[in-house]
Amino acid sequence: MRMRPEILFPLFAPASGLKGVGPKLAPLVEKLAGPLVRDLAFLGPQSLIARRLANVGDAVPGEPQLFTLQINAHLPPQGPGRPYRIRAQDDTGFIFLNWFKGGGPHLARQHPVGSTRIVAGKPERFNTELSIAHPEYMVPPEKAGDVPLKEAVYPATAGVAPRIVRKLALEALARAPHLPEWQDAAWLSRQGWPSWREALERLHSPHSEAELLPTAPGRARLAYDELLAHQLAMASRKAAVRAEPAPVIPHSSLADAAEAALPFALTGAQVRSLSEIRADLGSGQRMSRLVQGDVGSGKTVTAMLAMADVAAANRQSALMAPTEILARQHFETLEKPLADQGIRAVLLTGRDKGAARAEKLRLLYSGEASVAVGTHALFQDEVAFHDLALAIVDEQHRFGVSERQRLQGKGAAVHLLALSATPIPRTLELTVYGDLDVSRLDEKPPGRTPVVTRAVPTTRLGEVVERLRTAVAGGAQAFWICPLVAESELIDATAAEERAGVLRQMLGPAVGLIHGRMPAAEKDAVMAGFVEGRVSVLVATTVVEVGVNVPNASIMVIEHAERFGLAQLHQLRGRVGRGAAASTCLLLYDPPLSAAGTARLETLRDTDDGFLIAEKDLMLRGGGDLMGLKQSGFPDYRLADPVAHRELIQAAADDARLVLARDPKLESPRGKALQVLSALFDWKPGGGWNSAG
Ligand code: ADP
Ligand code: MG
């Protein structure tokens, strides 16, 4: 850990030290920007108000304007809830200035009748009356200079008005030192980017809408700084992991035998990914690899063959899944093919108790079992391995960094193989998985019938249920996914309960319900009922893990599909189409559909390629709605935008790699400046800036 360079101290001072930030404001500012002066300095305005000089006679409602008015009369509120009003005028007419809050006699003292005031605000018109509620500025003519014709508008939060944020941000800017240049000079001039200090100044003094765009030179430079700092952090972490010696696991004939015994041939993508994994395992350096591919692309089988190599080397592997149900399914998939090669596997979950559990722990400790499959239970303190060499983490975004590390901590230098069924676009791969090597399973095993996807307006819900009734009578099974109503699991669960109730009335008792608020055992029981076919229609909220394999399920109904992200819809659709029967996915939407909504549903109808869908999803979101991205582990950038700056992401990754290859200890002049950059952004492994002062 390097010391923070002294030159950065002013930026790492607490924001509470800025003028005007008292104990009341400090927590609000922290919530909005962060706890440090640096955080405010990087908080740029979102928009620009351009005020027009206007007369009352030609005032345009809704637009920011600047009037010169004579105060005419003060009209105290005419009852509770009524505004305090000032009547004012110029040569062209009357206008009322209204205060719903903060009005009172002090206004009469500040703005006496007969005085002239420069008043800024957005007028509104009710019938013939023109008014401004809460003028933005109201000053005597000699202070006209205080009212900017162009004003940058800062993000705000309850209790902190944009103008207060602006004042604090400018104060933070004033404390920002000139820093040594860490960017390559040729690159800077090619991009036409200013120095860091100047870029920061431009961030806070936009003169036009164009300067607010993420591609404006100042903003682009700051975004690139952020991306480069992040890429450097990830690249050096990756280099550090690589530098650790790890057991050499050779490609084994045991794994070849397991592969030959499979009832199918590996896809090209599986062969490629497996050879990438084997190159890592055989290198003597620690592997940190992610395999990403759609549900059903064959990740588990690929991982299983790597486990066979590890077992052949007389070492152990552990496969960790986020839920009990998934762990169980993995175990069922792996146990027999491994046992056929003489490899013993155990399943370990939170459910194991007493003697049975003790026996499993013994098998792992003694090394008699070479493979452990399980949940979080795998990294609990009592679990000890004989010689753990490979940790496989399924749905890795569902686990925290520390959980991954705890599992890896069960051995001396454990190789990591992460699996993800959330394909993400290549550009984002660099930001989400920059500290991992990535293999892509971008080819589906042959012989799958594509899922027929249709968008249906909710007005035709009745028909959908009728068709479902017929299908279920013929032995089909269906998922019915309930809308995300709120951020609250309770509300979502209630909506799902209601839907299940309605469907039960129409379809009979074979309608099951599963949601996030049910106890695990109950969820498992419902799920088992669905797997065994006793439940025909499974109503579920998305918080529930439906990542289980139910080959007989051939219908997926998604209510309020317009509220889901593309990638999420794709994930859900992936739950059907796994068996022999032709499958259907019905996307129920609330009409009318927006243009973007239509584009999203059309994309889904037209393709089944998770990588392509992820790419489209990103473009359609335009980087605006980052919720889905955050869920897939996208870092919490403050200056960089995944869409607007996507070309810079690649450049920053290349830059970081080159720098570290040439100057691993960052000792050259540029290297030293880059140390300042790294300290300035101070990336933490979880994916955000460190904010400790
Ligand atoms: P994932 O973990 O990516 O969702 P799995 O490894 O569970 O995918 O594979 C999904 C299904 O496809 C399993 O039933 C598996 O046996 C089968 N499968 C895997 N690879 C192939 C292949 N190359 N050809 C045919 N079927 C395959
Ligand atoms: Mg899987």
Short mmCIF file of C-alpha atoms in Angstrom, two decimals, residues 200-621:
data_model
loop_
_atom_site.label_atom_id
_atom_site.label_comp_id
_atom_site.label_asym_id
_atom_site.label_seq_id
_atom_site.Cartn_x
_atom_site.Cartn_y
_atom_site.Cartn_z
CA LEU A 200 -11.78 20.43 -13.66
CA GLU A 201 -12.29 24.17 -14.16
CA ARG A 202 -14.18 23.52 -17.38
CA LEU A 203 -16.33 20.97 -15.63
CA HIS A 204 -17.54 23.72 -13.33
CA SER A 205 -17.88 26.53 -15.85
CA PRO A 206 -19.76 25.28 -18.86
CA HIS A 207 -20.61 28.03 -21.33
CA SER A 208 -22.85 26.00 -23.58
CA GLU A 209 -24.90 22.82 -23.63
CA ALA A 210 -22.14 21.25 -25.71
CA GLU A 211 -19.72 21.59 -22.81
CA LEU A 212 -22.03 19.51 -20.66
CA LEU A 213 -21.80 16.55 -22.99
CA PRO A 214 -19.68 13.64 -21.76
CA THR A 215 -17.63 14.00 -24.93
CA ALA A 216 -16.67 17.64 -24.27
CA PRO A 217 -12.86 17.78 -23.99
CA GLY A 218 -12.73 18.59 -20.29
CA ARG A 219 -15.27 15.96 -19.30
CA ALA A 220 -13.77 13.34 -21.60
CA ARG A 221 -10.37 13.91 -20.06
CA LEU A 222 -11.68 13.47 -16.52
CA ALA A 223 -13.58 10.35 -17.59
CA TYR A 224 -10.42 8.96 -19.12
CA ASP A 225 -8.53 9.69 -15.91
CA GLU A 226 -11.13 7.72 -13.98
CA LEU A 227 -11.06 4.83 -16.43
CA LEU A 228 -7.28 4.72 -16.49
CA ALA A 229 -7.07 4.76 -12.69
CA HIS A 230 -9.52 1.89 -12.56
CA GLN A 231 -7.77 -0.12 -15.27
CA LEU A 232 -4.43 0.40 -13.52
CA ALA A 233 -5.90 -0.83 -10.24
CA MET A 234 -7.33 -3.93 -11.88
CA ALA A 235 -4.28 -4.64 -14.00
CA SER A 236 -1.94 -4.45 -11.05
CA ARG A 237 -4.20 -6.68 -8.99
CA LYS A 238 -4.23 -9.17 -11.82
CA ALA A 239 -0.46 -9.00 -12.12
CA ALA A 240 -0.12 -9.58 -8.38
CA VAL A 241 -2.32 -12.68 -8.49
CA ARG A 242 -0.41 -14.00 -11.48
CA ALA A 243 2.86 -13.53 -9.69
CA GLU A 244 1.80 -16.03 -7.03
CA PRO A 245 3.02 -19.52 -7.77
CA ALA A 246 0.25 -22.09 -7.90
CA PRO A 247 0.10 -25.84 -8.40
CA VAL A 248 0.60 -27.03 -11.96
CA ILE A 249 -2.46 -29.02 -13.03
CA PRO A 250 -1.77 -30.90 -16.25
CA HIS A 251 -4.33 -31.87 -18.85
CA SER A 252 -5.28 -35.43 -17.85
CA SER A 253 -6.41 -38.60 -19.56
CA LEU A 254 -8.97 -38.89 -16.78
CA ALA A 255 -10.66 -35.72 -18.04
CA ASP A 256 -10.41 -37.00 -21.59
CA ALA A 257 -12.17 -40.17 -20.51
CA ALA A 258 -14.89 -38.12 -18.81
CA GLU A 259 -15.26 -36.06 -21.96
CA ALA A 260 -15.45 -39.15 -24.16
CA ALA A 261 -18.17 -40.56 -21.91
CA LEU A 262 -20.41 -37.51 -22.40
CA PRO A 263 -23.43 -38.20 -24.60
CA PHE A 264 -22.46 -35.26 -26.81
CA ALA A 265 -19.43 -33.58 -28.35
CA LEU A 266 -18.22 -30.28 -26.89
CA THR A 267 -19.04 -27.16 -28.87
CA GLY A 268 -16.21 -25.17 -30.43
CA ALA A 269 -16.62 -22.53 -27.74
CA GLN A 270 -16.39 -25.15 -24.99
CA VAL A 271 -13.23 -26.61 -26.53
CA ARG A 272 -11.69 -23.15 -26.78
CA SER A 273 -12.64 -22.17 -23.22
CA LEU A 274 -11.39 -25.45 -21.83
CA SER A 275 -8.03 -25.03 -23.51
CA GLU A 276 -7.80 -21.49 -22.10
CA ILE A 277 -8.52 -22.88 -18.65
CA ARG A 278 -5.96 -25.63 -19.12
CA ALA A 279 -3.31 -23.18 -20.24
CA ASP A 280 -3.86 -21.28 -16.98
CA LEU A 281 -3.93 -24.40 -14.80
CA GLY A 282 -0.75 -25.67 -16.38
CA SER A 283 1.14 -22.40 -16.17
CA GLY A 284 2.28 -22.58 -12.57
CA GLN A 285 0.70 -19.16 -12.01
CA ARG A 286 -2.59 -18.62 -10.30
CA MET A 287 -5.58 -18.66 -12.60
CA SER A 288 -8.23 -15.94 -12.34
CA ARG A 289 -10.60 -16.72 -15.14
CA LEU A 290 -14.22 -16.02 -15.85
CA VAL A 291 -16.31 -18.06 -18.22
CA GLN A 292 -19.36 -16.20 -19.39
CA GLY A 293 -22.11 -17.67 -21.48
CA ASP A 294 -25.86 -17.90 -21.64
CA VAL A 295 -27.77 -20.34 -19.52
CA GLY A 296 -27.45 -23.67 -21.29
CA SER A 297 -24.24 -22.79 -23.10
CA GLY A 298 -22.49 -25.58 -21.22
CA LYS A 299 -20.51 -23.87 -18.49
CA THR A 300 -21.06 -26.55 -15.89
CA VAL A 301 -19.79 -29.32 -18.14
CA THR A 302 -16.74 -27.28 -19.04
CA ALA A 303 -16.00 -26.66 -15.38
CA MET A 304 -16.50 -30.35 -14.63
CA LEU A 305 -13.73 -31.34 -17.02
CA ALA A 306 -11.37 -28.90 -15.30
CA MET A 307 -12.33 -30.57 -12.01
CA ALA A 308 -11.43 -33.92 -13.50
CA ASP A 309 -7.95 -32.59 -14.33
CA VAL A 310 -7.57 -31.39 -10.75
CA ALA A 311 -8.70 -34.75 -9.37
CA ALA A 312 -6.23 -36.51 -11.65
CA ALA A 313 -3.50 -34.37 -10.08
CA ASN A 314 -4.66 -35.65 -6.67
CA ARG A 315 -5.99 -32.30 -5.63
CA GLN A 316 -9.45 -30.96 -4.88
CA SER A 317 -11.95 -28.56 -6.37
CA ALA A 318 -14.96 -26.79 -4.91
CA LEU A 319 -17.93 -25.50 -6.86
CA MET A 320 -19.94 -22.88 -5.04
CA ALA A 321 -23.44 -21.84 -6.14
CA PRO A 322 -25.54 -18.99 -4.74
CA THR A 323 -28.56 -21.08 -3.76
CA GLU A 324 -29.36 -24.46 -2.36
CA ILE A 325 -31.44 -25.38 -5.41
CA LEU A 326 -28.66 -24.56 -7.83
CA ALA A 327 -26.04 -26.37 -5.80
CA ARG A 328 -28.23 -29.44 -5.72
CA GLN A 329 -28.72 -29.35 -9.48
CA HIS A 330 -25.03 -28.96 -10.13
CA PHE A 331 -24.34 -31.90 -7.90
CA GLU A 332 -26.89 -34.04 -9.71
CA THR A 333 -25.28 -33.10 -13.04
CA LEU A 334 -21.72 -33.81 -11.93
CA GLU A 335 -21.91 -36.68 -9.53
CA LYS A 336 -22.42 -39.56 -11.94
CA PRO A 337 -20.04 -38.56 -14.76
CA LEU A 338 -17.34 -37.95 -12.15
CA ALA A 339 -18.09 -41.16 -10.25
CA ASP A 340 -17.79 -43.08 -13.52
CA GLN A 341 -14.16 -41.94 -13.60
CA GLY A 342 -13.64 -42.85 -9.95
CA ILE A 343 -13.89 -39.26 -8.73
CA ARG A 344 -15.87 -38.78 -5.56
CA ALA A 345 -18.00 -35.66 -5.07
CA VAL A 346 -19.91 -34.42 -2.02
CA LEU A 347 -22.72 -31.92 -1.72
CA LEU A 348 -22.44 -29.53 1.20
CA THR A 349 -25.14 -27.00 2.03
CA GLY A 350 -26.54 -25.28 5.10
CA ARG A 351 -29.04 -28.11 5.32
CA ASP A 352 -26.47 -30.73 6.26
CA LYS A 353 -26.52 -31.53 9.97
CA GLY A 354 -25.11 -33.96 12.47
CA ALA A 355 -23.41 -37.19 11.52
CA ALA A 356 -24.08 -36.89 7.80
CA ARG A 357 -22.41 -33.52 7.76
CA ALA A 358 -19.48 -34.74 9.83
CA GLU A 359 -18.94 -37.53 7.34
CA LYS A 360 -18.88 -35.09 4.41
CA LEU A 361 -16.41 -32.88 6.23
CA ARG A 362 -14.26 -35.93 6.85
CA LEU A 363 -14.30 -36.88 3.17
CA LEU A 364 -13.11 -33.39 2.25
CA TYR A 365 -10.53 -33.18 5.00
CA SER A 366 -9.07 -36.59 4.24
CA GLY A 367 -9.07 -35.92 0.52
CA GLU A 368 -11.22 -38.99 -0.23
CA ALA A 369 -13.62 -36.67 -2.00
CA SER A 370 -11.94 -34.65 -4.75
CA VAL A 371 -14.92 -32.48 -5.52
CA ALA A 372 -17.13 -30.41 -3.24
CA VAL A 373 -20.32 -28.82 -4.53
CA GLY A 374 -22.25 -26.48 -2.29
CA THR A 375 -23.44 -23.11 -1.16
CA HIS A 376 -21.97 -20.55 1.24
CA ALA A 377 -21.64 -23.53 3.56
CA LEU A 378 -18.42 -24.36 1.69
CA PHE A 379 -16.37 -21.57 3.18
CA GLN A 380 -17.53 -21.86 6.78
CA ASP A 381 -14.79 -22.24 9.36
CA GLU A 382 -15.34 -25.94 10.07
CA VAL A 383 -14.80 -26.87 6.44
CA ALA A 384 -11.22 -27.90 5.74
CA PHE A 385 -9.83 -29.42 2.57
CA HIS A 386 -7.01 -31.85 2.16
CA ASP A 387 -5.60 -29.90 -0.77
CA LEU A 388 -7.93 -27.43 -2.45
CA ALA A 389 -6.47 -26.29 -5.77
CA LEU A 390 -9.45 -24.99 -7.73
CA ALA A 391 -12.38 -22.83 -6.60
CA ILE A 392 -15.28 -22.51 -9.03
CA VAL A 393 -17.81 -19.80 -8.31
CA ASP A 394 -21.10 -20.07 -10.18
CA GLU A 395 -23.06 -16.86 -10.80
CA GLN A 396 -20.08 -15.05 -9.44
CA HIS A 397 -21.79 -11.64 -9.28
CA ARG A 398 -24.03 -13.06 -6.59
CA PHE A 399 -21.05 -13.34 -4.29
CA GLY A 400 -18.99 -10.60 -2.74
CA VAL A 401 -15.25 -10.35 -3.24
CA SER A 402 -14.68 -11.41 0.34
CA GLU A 403 -16.80 -14.54 -0.08
CA ARG A 404 -14.78 -15.55 -3.12
CA GLN A 405 -11.64 -14.92 -1.13
CA ARG A 406 -12.82 -16.97 1.81
CA LEU A 407 -13.38 -19.95 -0.45
CA GLN A 408 -9.98 -19.44 -2.05
CA GLY A 409 -8.50 -19.15 1.41
CA LYS A 410 -9.30 -22.84 1.98
CA GLY A 411 -6.15 -23.77 0.10
CA ALA A 412 -2.60 -22.49 -0.34
CA ALA A 413 -2.73 -20.91 -3.81
CA VAL A 414 -6.13 -21.73 -5.19
CA HIS A 415 -6.96 -21.24 -8.86
CA LEU A 416 -10.17 -19.30 -9.44
CA LEU A 417 -12.71 -20.10 -12.11
CA ALA A 418 -15.78 -17.88 -12.09
CA LEU A 419 -18.90 -18.64 -14.09
CA SER A 420 -21.44 -16.10 -15.20
CA ALA A 421 -24.68 -16.52 -17.11
CA THR A 422 -24.98 -12.77 -17.57
CA PRO A 423 -23.20 -12.08 -20.81
CA ILE A 424 -21.95 -8.55 -20.99
CA PRO A 425 -20.64 -6.58 -23.96
CA ARG A 426 -16.93 -6.64 -24.66
CA THR A 427 -16.37 -3.00 -23.78
CA LEU A 428 -17.93 -3.49 -20.38
CA GLU A 429 -16.05 -6.73 -19.88
CA LEU A 430 -12.96 -4.60 -19.43
CA THR A 431 -14.53 -2.58 -16.67
CA VAL A 432 -16.35 -5.33 -14.84
CA TYR A 433 -13.82 -8.12 -15.19
CA GLY A 434 -10.60 -6.21 -15.73
CA ASP A 435 -8.88 -8.25 -13.04
CA LEU A 436 -9.93 -11.55 -14.61
CA ASP A 437 -9.18 -13.29 -17.87
CA VAL A 438 -12.36 -13.94 -19.76
CA SER A 439 -13.51 -16.91 -21.83
CA ARG A 440 -16.74 -16.62 -23.77
CA LEU A 441 -19.12 -19.47 -24.48
CA ASP A 442 -20.74 -17.76 -27.41
CA GLU A 443 -22.02 -20.86 -29.14
CA LYS A 444 -25.02 -22.92 -28.08
CA PRO A 445 -24.98 -26.70 -28.06
CA PRO A 446 -26.74 -27.93 -31.18
CA GLY A 447 -30.26 -29.25 -31.37
CA ARG A 448 -32.11 -26.63 -29.35
CA THR A 449 -35.39 -25.36 -30.73
CA PRO A 450 -35.48 -21.59 -30.41
CA VAL A 451 -38.08 -20.15 -28.07
CA VAL A 452 -40.91 -18.42 -29.94
CA THR A 453 -41.17 -14.98 -28.41
CA ARG A 454 -44.20 -12.75 -28.66
CA ALA A 455 -45.22 -9.42 -27.19
CA VAL A 456 -48.85 -9.33 -26.06
CA PRO A 457 -50.69 -6.34 -24.55
CA THR A 458 -52.15 -6.92 -21.07
CA THR A 459 -55.57 -6.16 -22.55
CA ARG A 460 -55.39 -9.71 -23.90
CA LEU A 461 -54.59 -11.29 -20.54
CA GLY A 462 -57.81 -13.29 -20.70
CA GLU A 463 -56.78 -14.99 -23.94
CA VAL A 464 -53.35 -15.74 -22.54
CA VAL A 465 -54.85 -17.49 -19.53
CA GLU A 466 -57.24 -19.45 -21.78
CA ARG A 467 -54.34 -20.67 -23.90
CA LEU A 468 -52.43 -21.52 -20.78
CA ARG A 469 -55.36 -23.58 -19.56
CA THR A 470 -55.34 -25.62 -22.78
CA ALA A 471 -51.58 -26.09 -22.69
CA VAL A 472 -51.57 -27.16 -19.05
CA ALA A 473 -54.40 -29.61 -19.71
CA GLY A 474 -52.12 -31.14 -22.35
CA GLY A 475 -49.36 -31.62 -19.78
CA ALA A 476 -47.32 -28.46 -20.36
CA GLN A 477 -45.67 -26.51 -17.55
CA ALA A 478 -45.28 -22.77 -17.32
CA PHE A 479 -43.44 -20.07 -15.43
CA TRP A 480 -45.42 -16.92 -14.71
CA ILE A 481 -43.11 -14.08 -13.72
CA CYS A 482 -44.67 -11.24 -11.78
CA PRO A 483 -43.80 -7.64 -12.34
CA LEU A 484 -41.31 -5.73 -10.33
CA VAL A 485 -43.72 -3.40 -8.66
CA ALA A 486 -41.43 -1.75 -6.21
CA GLU A 487 -38.02 -1.92 -4.68
CA SER A 488 -39.75 -3.69 -1.84
CA GLU A 489 -39.78 -7.46 -1.70
CA LEU A 490 -42.89 -7.32 0.44
CA ILE A 491 -44.88 -5.47 -2.20
CA ASP A 492 -43.60 -7.73 -4.96
CA ALA A 493 -44.48 -10.78 -2.93
CA THR A 494 -48.00 -9.47 -2.37
CA ALA A 495 -48.47 -8.86 -6.09
CA ALA A 496 -47.29 -12.40 -6.81
CA GLU A 497 -49.65 -13.81 -4.19
CA GLU A 498 -52.57 -12.01 -5.77
CA ARG A 499 -51.65 -13.21 -9.23
CA ALA A 500 -51.32 -16.79 -7.98
CA GLY A 501 -54.73 -16.48 -6.36
CA VAL A 502 -56.34 -15.28 -9.58
CA LEU A 503 -54.67 -17.99 -11.65
CA ARG A 504 -55.71 -20.64 -9.14
CA GLN A 505 -59.34 -19.58 -9.56
CA MET A 506 -59.02 -19.97 -13.31
CA LEU A 507 -56.65 -22.92 -13.63
CA GLY A 508 -57.18 -24.93 -10.48
CA PRO A 509 -54.90 -25.96 -7.65
CA ALA A 510 -51.80 -26.89 -9.68
CA VAL A 511 -50.63 -23.28 -9.47
CA GLY A 512 -47.57 -22.86 -7.24
CA LEU A 513 -46.09 -19.70 -5.83
CA ILE A 514 -42.51 -18.88 -4.97
CA HIS A 515 -41.10 -15.55 -3.83
CA GLY A 516 -38.20 -14.10 -1.95
CA ARG A 517 -39.95 -13.82 1.39
CA MET A 518 -40.74 -17.50 1.75
CA PRO A 519 -38.58 -19.67 4.02
CA ALA A 520 -35.95 -21.64 2.10
CA ALA A 521 -37.51 -25.01 2.90
CA GLU A 522 -40.88 -23.90 1.58
CA LYS A 523 -39.29 -22.57 -1.60
CA ASP A 524 -37.51 -25.86 -2.13
CA ALA A 525 -40.74 -27.78 -1.64
CA VAL A 526 -42.58 -25.69 -4.24
CA MET A 527 -39.64 -25.96 -6.60
CA ALA A 528 -39.51 -29.72 -6.13
CA GLY A 529 -43.22 -29.87 -6.92
CA PHE A 530 -42.56 -28.02 -10.16
CA VAL A 531 -39.62 -30.22 -11.10
CA GLU A 532 -41.70 -33.33 -10.42
CA GLY A 533 -44.67 -31.98 -12.37
CA ARG A 534 -47.18 -31.69 -9.52
CA VAL A 535 -47.12 -27.94 -10.00
CA SER A 536 -48.10 -26.92 -13.55
CA VAL A 537 -47.82 -23.16 -13.34
CA LEU A 538 -45.16 -21.62 -11.17
CA VAL A 539 -45.84 -18.01 -10.27
CA ALA A 540 -42.61 -16.34 -9.24
CA THR A 541 -41.02 -12.99 -8.60
CA THR A 542 -37.64 -12.33 -10.16
CA VAL A 543 -35.94 -12.14 -6.79
CA VAL A 544 -36.37 -15.84 -6.71
CA GLU A 545 -33.73 -18.05 -8.21
CA VAL A 546 -35.42 -19.63 -11.18
CA GLY A 547 -32.07 -20.72 -12.55
CA VAL A 548 -33.06 -24.30 -12.14
CA ASN A 549 -33.41 -26.75 -14.93
CA VAL A 550 -36.98 -27.89 -15.57
CA PRO A 551 -36.85 -29.39 -19.07
CA ASN A 552 -40.60 -29.95 -19.20
CA ALA A 553 -41.36 -26.24 -18.70
CA SER A 554 -42.13 -24.85 -22.13
CA ILE A 555 -44.03 -21.62 -21.46
CA MET A 556 -42.70 -18.43 -19.94
CA VAL A 557 -45.11 -15.60 -19.26
CA ILE A 558 -43.57 -12.33 -18.12
CA GLU A 559 -45.94 -9.70 -16.83
CA HIS A 560 -45.05 -6.06 -17.39
CA ALA A 561 -42.16 -7.05 -19.55
CA GLU A 562 -41.62 -3.37 -20.34
CA ARG A 563 -40.33 -2.86 -16.81
CA PHE A 564 -37.49 -5.35 -17.13
CA GLY A 565 -34.09 -4.80 -18.65
CA LEU A 566 -33.37 -6.66 -21.87
CA ALA A 567 -30.71 -8.80 -20.32
CA GLN A 568 -33.04 -9.77 -17.52
CA LEU A 569 -35.79 -10.75 -19.95
CA HIS A 570 -33.29 -12.82 -21.84
CA GLN A 571 -32.25 -14.56 -18.63
CA LEU A 572 -35.83 -15.35 -17.78
CA ARG A 573 -36.58 -16.64 -21.24
CA GLY A 574 -33.58 -18.94 -20.93
CA ARG A 575 -35.52 -20.95 -18.34
CA VAL A 576 -37.63 -22.52 -21.07
CA GLY A 577 -36.60 -24.16 -24.32
CA ARG A 578 -34.48 -26.73 -22.53
CA GLY A 579 -36.51 -29.78 -23.41
CA ALA A 580 -37.77 -31.43 -26.55
CA ALA A 581 -41.03 -29.47 -26.82
CA ALA A 582 -41.24 -26.20 -28.76
CA SER A 583 -41.32 -23.37 -26.24
CA THR A 584 -43.03 -20.02 -26.03
CA CYS A 585 -42.20 -16.81 -24.24
CA LEU A 586 -45.01 -14.29 -23.86
CA LEU A 587 -44.01 -10.77 -22.97
CA LEU A 588 -47.07 -9.08 -21.51
CA TYR A 589 -46.86 -5.31 -21.69
CA ASP A 590 -48.99 -2.42 -20.65
CA PRO A 591 -49.94 -0.51 -23.81
CA PRO A 592 -49.02 1.90 -25.25
CA LEU A 593 -45.40 0.91 -25.54
CA SER A 594 -42.74 3.62 -25.86
CA ALA A 595 -40.44 3.60 -28.89
CA ALA A 596 -37.60 2.33 -26.72
CA GLY A 597 -39.89 -0.31 -25.23
CA THR A 598 -40.87 -1.51 -28.68
CA ALA A 599 -37.23 -1.65 -29.76
CA ARG A 600 -36.36 -3.73 -26.72
CA LEU A 601 -39.11 -6.26 -27.18
CA GLU A 602 -38.30 -6.51 -30.88
CA THR A 603 -34.65 -7.21 -30.13
CA LEU A 604 -35.67 -10.01 -27.87
CA ARG A 605 -38.02 -11.45 -30.47
CA ASP A 606 -35.34 -11.33 -33.15
CA THR A 607 -32.36 -12.87 -31.41
CA ASP A 608 -31.38 -15.39 -28.79
CA ASP A 609 -27.73 -14.43 -28.54
CA GLY A 610 -27.05 -13.17 -25.04
CA PHE A 611 -23.96 -11.24 -26.08
CA LEU A 612 -25.81 -9.45 -28.85
CA ILE A 613 -28.71 -8.69 -26.53
CA ALA A 614 -26.35 -7.29 -23.92
CA GLU A 615 -24.79 -5.01 -26.53
CA LYS A 616 -28.23 -3.76 -27.66
CA ASP A 617 -29.36 -3.36 -24.09
CA LEU A 618 -26.45 -1.06 -23.40
CA MET A 619 -27.14 1.02 -26.49
CA LEU A 620 -30.86 1.28 -25.79
CA ARG A 621 -30.27 2.27 -22.21
#
